Amino acid sequence: DDDDDDDDSSNGDSSNGDSSPPARRREGTRRGSNPSNLPVDVARVSSDDDVLDLVETATASFPRLAALALAPAAALAGHSCLPNSQVEMAFEGESDSETGVEKDEKKRGSGVCGALRVSLVALRDIAPGEAITVARVPVARPVAERHAELIALFGETNTDTSSGALVCACARCAYELGSAEDVVSVLSARDLCALADQASEEGRHEDAERCARLALKADRDLETGAAHKVGVALLGQGRWAEAHEAWAEAYASQSERRPPRGVSAALAAQVAKDRAYSRRADDVSSGKQREKTVAEKNTRVRSPVALHPSAGIFTSEAFDAPFLTPEECADWISLAEAAAAARGGWTTARHYAVPTTDLPVHEIPTLLPLWNAFLSSSLGPFLQACFPTTVRAGGSNVRVHDAFVVRYDADAQRFLPAHVDQSEISVTLALNALGEYEGGGTTFPDPLRVTARPDIGGVVAFGGDLRHAGAPVTKGVRYIVAAFLFTV
């Protein structure tokens, strides 16, 4: 019940929408599948499922509002199939900037809901002197269809008024209509990076990789972040290990060519995160004794139970001890809350597609060594029992793409919509007892219709390409650690 697009989306590594990597066959042993042995609340048809199904059905069924707004200033923006801006509209009432209370309640009571505000919002950095552009037609359509619609709207003239030779002369059209040689000679590294980002957003990950690699060749000054975008495109194709290797190699190469401060911020942040999860526990100065205690207590391999006969969703046997004791779970929560207080609150915008209220484990120095030890000594062997064809040697080939403590609150963020993760294997570790909150859990909608609610210290593991959601917490606060994992 965590987000699919990882914090890397803010660094260019976005899993936008619900595009998932190629489906993977999930395998594992099924032991003790008698429901009475399950330490989780499993419901084939549950109220949480019904609520999520209702929301998705309503979203797909009800018609969208169709209206006409006249906004002359916004209409001056030219067209591009690779726009640098988009038009956004919203009703805004006048309110006090400090309290947020409407100043004119009488006006609102009369049925006036505020002024319609039309804004042009930048989609990326716009260079000085660069024309503001928006998409006048759906850009995901084939180039011939886009041009036909543009002709129907504007006639034969060039819509960006730059040459008149083509219906649209934007970078995307040049890329789709030109040869490989033309692309390299005509488009800049900046254009190619924008094309890579757009391709990733549309789920065209092979195109994204090609554009990012072309940008990397053209970007001799290493100013565009193209190296990071190569890894993002590989992630989209489910090539997890290759993505992380590409980031490490690019970082090493750029560090040699330029001072470390010259490396792109996204690439530097990614490599720092990978190093934090490298599980070299002796390199971490804080938390060593507690890390050793965790490792000593969790050497026995738990037996997996399949929560679904074929989907590859696992938890441990009811008679097994929890992966973490209640005292250890309380310690992890305290460390997370202390870190949140120190930084001014929990993050809410780290994941672009499906944002969660969370904190990255690698940014909590006191928790990081505990997590690394837990993965090595306890979780890794359990994952090998669940996925024996891909996880080997007690989980020593498992790597972390992202791990974060999530806070669900009935009075704040209470649920997460259905999505897929950017991972090969996803794990949810419950940090507080079922009696401390109501609702919640990892729910798998149709056709699986299974909701898993592990008790404190319990784990649910499943393939990251399985569509799932965070069921609504209706009372109290629920804490979990969500982890996106891959194998090498």
XYZ file of C-alpha atoms in Angstrom:
488
model
C 0.000 0.000 0.000
C 2.634 2.402 -1.122
C 3.227 4.602 -4.075
C 4.567 3.472 -7.491
C 6.739 6.117 -8.670
C 9.233 6.494 -6.076
C 10.844 9.611 -4.923
C 12.888 9.490 -8.074
C 10.021 11.040 -9.953
C 11.071 14.389 -8.614
C 14.522 13.613 -10.002
C 13.142 12.548 -13.347
C 12.377 8.986 -12.354
C 8.633 9.093 -12.524
C 6.296 6.180 -12.908
C 3.422 8.338 -14.025
C -0.050 6.957 -14.278
C -0.282 3.238 -13.889
C 2.093 2.084 -16.582
C 3.808 -0.970 -15.283
C 6.964 -2.748 -16.394
C 6.552 -5.948 -18.399
C 4.587 -8.512 -16.449
C 6.740 -10.945 -14.534
C 5.968 -14.468 -13.537
C 5.845 -14.622 -9.778
C 6.797 -17.897 -8.209
C 7.060 -19.184 -4.692
C 6.328 -22.003 -2.347
C 2.862 -22.290 -0.910
C 2.828 -23.654 2.580
C 0.125 -23.883 5.187
C -2.525 -22.206 3.038
C -5.325 -23.007 5.498
C -6.975 -19.601 6.183
C -7.038 -20.360 9.903
C -3.251 -20.133 9.898
C -3.167 -16.637 8.446
C -1.982 -13.867 10.786
C -3.759 -11.301 8.614
C -7.357 -10.337 7.954
C -8.059 -11.569 4.408
C -11.371 -10.666 2.786
C -12.409 -11.858 -0.650
C -15.175 -9.263 -0.678
C -14.668 -6.490 1.856
C -16.094 -3.072 2.528
C -12.706 -1.535 1.665
C -12.780 -3.272 -1.723
C -16.297 -2.017 -2.305
C -15.333 1.590 -1.498
C -12.337 1.532 -3.844
C -14.355 -0.160 -6.595
C -17.069 2.472 -6.203
C -14.570 5.323 -6.500
C -13.004 3.879 -9.651
C -16.395 3.095 -11.198
C -17.693 6.594 -10.507
C -14.551 8.172 -11.971
C -14.924 6.153 -15.163
C -18.714 6.452 -15.469
C -19.714 10.032 -14.725
C -19.308 12.484 -17.608
C -16.771 15.252 -17.315
C -17.973 18.846 -17.171
C -17.872 20.466 -20.619
C -17.661 24.256 -20.660
C -16.287 27.137 -22.703
C -14.043 29.804 -21.185
C -12.709 32.838 -23.019
C -9.161 33.582 -21.849
C -7.447 35.806 -24.433
C -4.050 35.914 -22.709
C -3.788 32.138 -22.409
C -4.985 31.780 -26.006
C -1.874 33.604 -27.215
C 0.296 30.563 -26.405
C 1.344 28.675 -29.520
C 0.968 24.951 -30.099
C 3.650 22.318 -29.605
C 3.435 18.530 -29.384
C 6.210 18.930 -26.787
C 4.689 21.821 -24.810
C 6.545 23.664 -22.094
C 3.300 24.749 -20.377
C -0.264 23.657 -19.799
C -3.528 25.479 -19.160
C -5.110 24.954 -15.738
C -8.484 26.288 -14.589
C -10.011 26.519 -11.118
C -12.619 28.471 -9.182
C -11.039 30.630 -6.525
C -12.900 32.511 -3.823
C -11.325 35.549 -2.163
C -9.951 34.507 1.224
C -7.865 35.888 4.037
C -4.250 34.929 3.311
C -3.537 34.142 6.961
C -6.691 32.305 8.028
C -7.991 31.000 4.721
C -11.515 32.118 5.749
C -13.711 33.538 3.020
C -14.046 37.323 3.370
C -17.414 37.537 1.642
C -19.565 34.746 3.062
C -22.690 36.590 1.914
C -21.437 36.456 -1.656
C -20.774 32.740 -1.412
C -24.140 32.158 0.165
C -25.810 33.726 -2.856
C -24.492 30.948 -5.086
C -21.361 32.678 -6.400
C -18.552 30.167 -5.998
C -15.643 32.441 -6.833
C -13.815 33.672 -9.912
C -12.667 31.350 -12.671
C -8.889 31.547 -12.757
C -7.114 30.420 -15.919
C -3.384 29.877 -15.501
C -0.481 28.877 -17.700
C 1.673 26.501 -15.642
C 5.230 25.647 -16.705
C 5.909 21.940 -17.230
C 9.689 22.388 -17.172
C 12.289 25.158 -17.011
C 11.676 27.697 -19.780
C 14.694 29.525 -21.194
C 14.708 33.327 -21.522
C 13.163 34.265 -24.862
C 11.625 30.819 -25.406
C 8.037 30.936 -26.699
C 5.293 29.704 -24.344
C 3.592 26.667 -25.895
C 0.680 24.403 -25.008
C -0.744 21.291 -26.649
C -3.766 22.110 -28.812
C -4.338 18.439 -29.678
C -3.752 15.188 -27.734
C -0.020 14.633 -28.124
C -0.062 10.864 -27.561
C -1.731 10.316 -30.937
C 0.333 9.356 -34.002
C 1.965 12.310 -35.759
C -0.261 12.019 -38.849
C -3.413 12.229 -36.717
C -2.051 15.211 -34.795
C -1.271 17.067 -38.005
C -4.671 16.294 -39.499
C -6.398 17.708 -36.421
C -4.159 20.775 -36.421
C -5.055 21.442 -40.060
C -8.733 21.127 -39.177
C -8.277 23.632 -36.342
C -5.864 26.151 -37.840
C -5.575 25.478 -41.570
C -2.414 24.682 -43.501
C -0.148 27.261 -41.848
C 2.494 26.309 -39.380
C 0.986 26.506 -35.877
C 4.140 27.838 -34.235
C 4.603 30.448 -37.014
C 8.337 29.738 -37.130
C 8.726 28.398 -40.664
C 5.436 27.643 -42.401
C 6.972 24.528 -43.958
C 5.210 21.996 -41.766
C 1.928 21.823 -39.903
C 3.966 21.568 -36.699
C 7.729 21.969 -36.480
C 8.159 21.108 -32.790
C 10.899 18.832 -31.470
C 8.544 15.871 -31.137
C 7.405 16.085 -34.742
C 11.018 16.486 -35.900
C 11.960 13.388 -33.888
C 9.086 11.268 -35.177
C 9.432 12.351 -38.825
C 13.218 12.557 -39.123
C 15.990 9.999 -39.424
C 18.442 9.213 -36.659
C 20.992 11.533 -38.297
C 18.440 14.347 -38.515
C 17.538 13.978 -34.863
C 21.127 14.330 -33.705
C 21.839 17.304 -35.961
C 18.561 19.199 -35.512
C 17.595 18.673 -31.872
C 19.502 19.936 -28.860
C 20.306 17.900 -25.758
C 17.666 19.932 -23.938
C 15.035 19.001 -26.549
C 16.005 15.338 -26.353
C 15.752 15.361 -22.553
C 12.271 16.894 -22.778
C 11.324 14.160 -25.267
C 12.679 11.517 -22.864
C 10.576 12.906 -20.012
C 7.446 13.012 -22.173
C 8.030 9.455 -23.428
C 8.387 8.192 -19.850
C 5.144 9.909 -18.867
C 3.342 8.211 -21.760
C 4.825 4.780 -20.993
C 7.043 4.733 -24.103
C 10.092 3.685 -22.131
C 12.173 2.396 -25.067
C 11.753 5.776 -26.777
C 12.667 7.464 -23.506
C 15.900 5.472 -23.301
C 16.825 6.300 -26.895
C 16.189 10.026 -26.432
C 18.101 10.108 -23.143
C 21.111 8.345 -24.654
C 21.114 10.708 -27.643
C 20.909 13.637 -25.216
C 23.827 12.243 -23.229
C 25.972 12.185 -26.374
C 24.991 15.742 -27.274
C 25.359 17.135 -23.744
C 29.122 17.549 -23.563
C 28.840 19.984 -20.665
C 26.676 17.558 -18.635
C 24.076 20.213 -17.908
C 20.812 18.419 -18.716
C 20.722 15.457 -16.322
C 20.513 13.082 -19.296
C 22.485 10.371 -17.477
C 19.845 10.155 -14.782
C 17.089 9.967 -17.390
C 18.759 6.906 -18.969
C 18.296 5.066 -15.674
C 14.712 6.283 -15.385
C 13.919 4.833 -18.807
C 15.522 1.506 -17.869
C 13.410 1.395 -14.707
C 10.295 1.838 -16.814
C 11.269 -1.258 -18.777
C 11.685 -3.313 -15.613
C 15.479 -3.384 -16.011
C 16.094 -2.531 -12.373
C 19.710 -3.648 -11.965
C 20.762 -2.059 -15.271
C 19.228 1.248 -14.198
C 21.156 1.380 -10.946
C 24.361 0.279 -12.690
C 23.905 3.029 -15.279
C 23.528 5.617 -12.519
C 26.647 4.388 -10.710
C 28.733 4.362 -13.900
C 27.534 7.828 -14.951
C 28.279 9.234 -11.497
C 31.799 7.786 -11.524
C 32.434 9.093 -15.038
C 31.107 12.573 -14.306
C 33.008 12.787 -11.028
C 36.233 12.146 -12.939
C 35.478 14.681 -15.671
C 34.191 17.446 -13.426
C 34.358 18.377 -9.717
C 31.733 16.449 -7.700
C 29.653 19.613 -7.400
C 29.263 19.506 -11.199
C 27.355 16.214 -11.149
C 23.590 16.633 -11.614
C 21.676 16.848 -8.355
C 19.337 14.002 -9.363
C 22.219 11.658 -10.165
C 24.121 12.531 -6.993
C 21.017 11.989 -4.839
C 20.303 8.629 -6.460
C 23.841 7.338 -5.970
C 23.864 8.528 -2.352
C 20.642 6.605 -1.738
C 22.007 3.441 -3.356
C 25.117 3.631 -1.205
C 23.019 4.061 1.933
C 21.182 0.815 1.176
C 24.308 -1.099 0.203
C 24.052 -2.934 3.573
C 27.649 -2.271 4.541
C 26.559 -1.971 8.137
C 30.066 -1.488 9.502
C 30.279 1.813 7.613
C 27.372 3.242 9.596
C 28.491 4.771 12.878
C 25.107 5.205 14.569
C 22.845 2.439 15.765
C 25.431 -0.352 15.620
C 24.429 -2.057 18.838
C 20.707 -1.978 18.081
C 21.481 -3.206 14.556
C 23.369 -6.175 16.008
C 20.453 -6.941 18.321
C 18.010 -6.959 15.415
C 20.254 -9.300 13.434
C 20.628 -11.727 16.350
C 16.875 -11.901 16.969
C 15.867 -12.505 13.360
C 18.039 -15.317 12.058
C 15.237 -17.920 11.767
C 13.517 -18.091 8.373
C 9.744 -17.614 8.510
C 7.577 -19.935 6.440
C 5.585 -18.102 3.760
C 1.844 -18.463 3.308
C 0.238 -17.621 -0.046
C -2.665 -15.227 0.486
C -3.809 -15.878 -3.068
C -3.380 -19.263 -4.796
C -1.656 -17.951 -7.920
C -0.965 -14.211 -7.696
C 2.175 -14.410 -5.578
C 1.055 -12.533 -2.440
C 2.739 -13.842 0.718
C 2.793 -13.423 4.478
C 4.186 -15.631 7.277
C 2.579 -18.434 9.280
C 0.452 -17.414 12.268
C 2.531 -19.469 14.672
C 5.758 -17.745 13.591
C 7.138 -14.915 15.699
C 6.695 -11.456 14.139
C 9.597 -10.118 12.110
C 10.017 -7.320 14.659
C 8.926 -7.291 18.301
C 6.380 -4.679 19.485
C 9.211 -2.877 21.278
C 11.298 -2.723 18.103
C 8.325 -1.476 16.097
C 7.669 1.247 18.673
C 11.334 2.226 18.437
C 11.121 2.525 14.631
C 8.012 4.715 14.889
C 9.684 6.950 17.480
C 12.739 7.368 15.254
C 10.544 8.306 12.296
C 8.437 10.783 14.268
C 11.563 12.385 15.720
C 13.039 12.750 12.235
C 9.785 14.273 10.967
C 9.743 16.775 13.832
C 13.359 17.726 13.155
C 12.704 18.447 9.485
C 9.403 20.254 10.033
C 6.975 17.462 9.206
C 6.396 14.405 7.049
C 6.925 14.669 3.307
C 3.818 14.622 1.130
C 5.126 15.251 -2.401
C 8.021 12.817 -2.826
C 6.058 10.513 -5.138
C 4.583 12.174 -8.200
C 1.965 9.675 -9.418
C 0.573 8.438 -6.076
C 1.859 10.671 -3.251
C 2.065 9.340 0.298
C 2.753 10.895 3.690
C 6.154 9.375 4.327
C 9.832 9.691 5.181
C 12.644 7.932 3.275
C 14.450 5.408 5.458
C 17.852 6.437 4.094
C 17.239 9.993 5.368
C 16.723 8.794 8.954
C 20.305 8.051 10.114
C 19.204 6.251 13.286
C 16.773 3.976 11.407
C 18.876 3.170 8.335
C 21.221 0.620 10.004
C 18.248 -1.113 11.639
C 16.517 -1.461 8.277
C 19.674 -2.726 6.563
C 20.186 -5.346 9.274
C 16.517 -6.385 9.096
C 16.753 -6.867 5.334
C 19.939 -8.927 5.592
C 19.078 -11.169 8.501
C 15.304 -11.580 8.385
C 13.508 -10.251 5.338
C 15.990 -11.529 2.742
C 15.692 -15.224 3.703
C 11.900 -14.901 3.850
C 11.832 -13.446 0.336
C 13.922 -16.348 -0.930
C 11.285 -18.728 0.454
C 8.589 -16.701 -1.310
C 10.360 -16.206 -4.650
C 12.957 -19.019 -4.884
C 13.644 -18.630 -8.631
C 14.715 -14.987 -8.395
C 15.884 -14.447 -4.798
C 19.045 -16.411 -3.944
C 21.519 -17.014 -1.131
C 19.314 -15.886 1.709
C 18.345 -12.724 -0.122
C 21.902 -11.504 -0.652
C 21.006 -10.567 -4.256
C 18.112 -8.327 -3.145
C 18.657 -4.591 -3.497
C 16.597 -1.594 -2.364
C 15.257 0.860 -4.913
C 13.344 2.776 -2.240
C 12.152 2.275 1.335
C 10.048 4.691 3.357
C 8.023 4.915 6.551
C 4.393 5.720 5.693
C 1.901 7.370 8.034
C -1.818 6.831 7.342
C -4.122 8.978 9.455
C -7.937 8.855 9.541
C -7.890 12.660 9.892
C -5.324 13.293 7.121
C -4.130 10.943 4.364
C -6.236 7.878 5.061
C -5.870 5.779 1.907
C -3.978 5.339 -1.354
C -5.675 4.744 -4.745
C -5.015 1.640 -6.847
C -1.615 1.650 -8.551
C 1.401 -0.477 -9.394
C 4.844 -0.029 -7.844
C 8.168 0.698 -9.453
C 9.697 -2.514 -8.175
C 10.293 -6.164 -8.881
C 9.190 -7.117 -5.361
C 7.221 -4.910 -2.960
C 7.094 -5.352 0.805
C 4.892 -3.846 3.518
C 6.057 -4.111 7.142
C 3.401 -3.269 9.775
C 4.758 -1.119 12.622
C 1.732 -0.883 14.916
C -0.964 -3.209 16.177
C -4.349 -3.702 14.504
C -6.041 -2.512 17.683
C -4.487 0.954 17.327
C -6.470 1.809 14.187
C -9.459 0.666 12.171
C -9.498 -0.192 8.489
C -6.274 -0.026 6.529
C -4.330 -2.774 4.834
C -3.002 -3.636 1.402
C -5.950 -4.392 -0.861
C -5.777 -6.031 -4.279
C -8.850 -5.137 -6.376
C -10.528 -7.180 -9.107
C -9.909 -9.847 -10.107
C -8.047 -10.791 -6.887
C -10.266 -9.026 -4.305
C -7.961 -9.734 -1.380
C -7.152 -7.384 1.518
C -4.166 -8.172 3.765
C -3.865 -6.582 7.221
C -0.738 -7.896 8.962
C -0.513 -7.322 12.697
C 2.400 -5.530 14.337
C 5.760 -6.792 13.050
C 4.114 -8.696 10.216
C 5.022 -8.568 6.526
C 3.228 -8.805 3.182
C 5.344 -9.422 0.059
C 4.152 -9.383 -3.553
C 5.218 -8.627 -7.113
C 5.471 -4.899 -7.734
C 3.476 -5.179 -10.968
C 0.377 -6.316 -9.064
C -2.262 -3.597 -8.934
C -3.037 -2.726 -5.302
C -4.159 0.104 -3.024
C -3.901 1.334 0.539
C -7.304 0.620 2.107
C -8.837 3.564 4.014
C -7.932 3.993 7.693
C -11.218 4.970 9.326
C -9.922 5.558 12.857
C -6.505 6.147 14.379
C -3.054 6.152 12.775
C -1.360 3.316 10.914
C 2.412 3.108 10.387
C 4.175 0.867 7.880
C 7.493 0.589 6.096
C 7.009 0.185 2.349
C 9.948 -1.085 0.306
C 10.535 -1.330 -3.446
C 13.071 -4.091 -4.115
C 14.819 -5.694 -7.090
C 17.276 -8.538 -7.620
C 20.729 -8.662 -9.238
